[in-house]
């Protein structure tokens, strides 16, 4: 499986956020997006998730389920956790499982050891717990491409470790991950897409197998 | 049209109000058009001056 | 997403507008002069209404133009959504105030006509009520542009609102007419008289053409302003980017 | 279809848990019921004449005001964003949410309204036809209100704008709703035919609303 983007152009409010971005990410690869804030890292993730259409260039997922467009084969974990405080943790997870068509909520709970909180109302959760709940969806819903926007924000040390194992398992299973992050995820990045390049021309700089 | 027919004031009122509203509408569009054009010319002129300065400086 | 900085068709439009504007303005003025002369001096007084029939020459064209402009807005909104044409939603936006003015005039002249006819300024006649609702649809459309800052988003949402409004215009017209017949079996006096004699019809058509050309002239100019305003915004954005 | 049912179940559960929705809507409805006689005067004969109209106007205003929050919360907490990635198009999501809004506040209001008619000295034999017309009419009212909510999601003064956008679209539902509930009051029995026309108007709304809402929501996602 291979996710390809060719000279993508993103525009927001009449201003060009980035142009001419190309990248490829194959099964088992982690592509990390780096760059200053506002360089368009999140915009690229949102573009792959089908939330905003590219003004130029095109994207392709080779080897995925061709009948579905890319967005349906992605999971996009953004800053907002999308949970309803009036419902319990289990109810929230069950809703997302039904909505995305299946997935056992136990996987989500176990991935970040949230089982004891299952029947708690989501309103009682701390920011970190809410973060773990959102990331738990990754373990529950089976989609090949993961789009993670600053996944480690708000996580403590062992949650970050749990996230690392989850990502490790996903990559070994042939999944693809694109993530924006400032810290080292502890997984060897097969490639970095640096948005800091001059005048919006981000280049894909592959890091050798060294580390 | 005889001017002292009954309800003449209604007829005249209709025509006058129509004329006034249409004139105001036209004026507002023309004025806004001139304003935008003036701002645009000023900006392009400023841009041209800066480019000339940049070329002179090279 | 519409690509606004690609000025291919706006420059074509600006050239077309530059060419058409003087001609259309001239025709509008001529039509108005002829129309007013015919309406005020040539058309005979109605045997029943006497002189007040002349109000019709400013009322019916205004109502007709108000409806035509909303149709133009709906069509250009459809083009904006389907073909993502960068000029289409601006065409709808610049047409709205003109349509609002026409609809407002049709309501005012309709009310002023009501006084000599039925003794009250406002009568819930089917046509007047439908025009009133159309007036509200215009206000709703223009309120969208005020409420949303980002022009791209405002353009898309206003196109949707115009189209939904347009689908409802015939339904509202039908329901108001139906409602009118329900409560007033047969209103004694139809708005434009039993049959229109040529002596009345010609001034009406000329005035109708005058209002339509006035819309065309104003719309061309307003559209040019919108194109320039967008260019201005782009340049200011670019300047802001450099600072 | 499972995702649509999931949304329906979730929204109904939320409406039930938060409870406030229907309560405040009925509260608002009763307020209008008090204002009408205060404005028009306590003359029972007059009130009886305007009762169906008054009930309908109170109903449509209550439904309109209770619809303001349908998409706002999901937009703010990121649920709507996740739903765009779901297996069903946004149009169906909008349809499911509008249906949930109708079931959780439009319908209860429509059922309660005729029985509150006694406040306006409503003729008791009118209660049943009014109930039938209002239940059907409330579908159109709820869906149009949800369309207004979709078009103004994320805007500051959205509430005011929703009223201006949606109320003109209420005209057909109001006109045919009232004549459907008049049950032979005005001339020959036309409530039957107007009931069918009301149904037709409702069907048009049921088709148009999800499509327009989906398009509007997608614009706000960008």
XYZ file of C-alpha atoms in Angstrom, chain A residues 12 46 49 51-53 71-72 74-78 80-88 91 95-102 137 143, chain D residues 2-4 6-10 13-14 17-18 73-88 93 218 220-222:
66
model
C -7.236 29.126 3.088
C -6.929 17.747 6.960
C -8.684 13.414 5.523
C -11.748 18.057 5.057
C -10.397 20.618 2.609
C -9.910 20.033 -1.076
C -10.688 9.796 3.540
C -12.688 6.662 4.268
C -8.002 7.294 7.195
C -8.326 8.032 10.880
C -7.708 11.660 11.757
C -6.991 12.396 15.412
C -7.003 16.163 15.850
C -10.483 18.182 19.620
C -11.443 14.874 21.194
C -15.048 14.694 19.890
C -16.561 13.296 23.073
C -19.871 14.160 24.689
C -19.596 14.982 28.421
C -23.226 13.940 28.968
C -22.403 10.367 27.944
C -20.185 7.790 29.641
C -21.264 5.058 25.402
C -21.168 5.439 19.327
C -17.954 5.875 17.359
C -17.726 2.109 16.896
C -21.279 1.938 15.499
C -20.715 5.044 13.374
C -17.469 3.832 11.813
C -18.898 0.388 11.334
C -17.590 -1.911 13.988
C -10.216 4.994 18.776
C -8.301 1.909 9.046
C -26.111 1.717 10.832
C -24.161 4.981 11.220
C -27.352 6.993 10.686
C -26.098 5.477 15.629
C -26.391 9.261 15.263
C -30.144 9.139 15.842
C -29.734 7.063 19.000
C -26.929 9.256 20.304
C -29.925 9.941 24.286
C -28.282 13.355 24.608
C -30.004 13.239 29.276
C -29.786 16.980 28.867
C -21.931 21.664 19.784
C -20.779 18.937 17.394
C -18.933 21.583 15.371
C -17.130 22.888 18.445
C -16.107 19.568 19.985
C -14.844 18.041 16.727
C -17.586 15.396 16.319
C -18.745 16.889 13.031
C -15.177 16.709 11.737
C -14.964 13.036 12.610
C -18.354 12.401 11.029
C -17.116 13.747 7.713
C -14.696 10.830 7.689
C -17.501 8.405 8.357
C -18.862 5.908 5.815
C -22.021 7.969 5.197
C -25.594 12.869 8.858
C -19.019 20.979 4.310
C -17.830 25.275 7.362
C -15.521 22.273 7.674
C -13.018 23.763 5.304
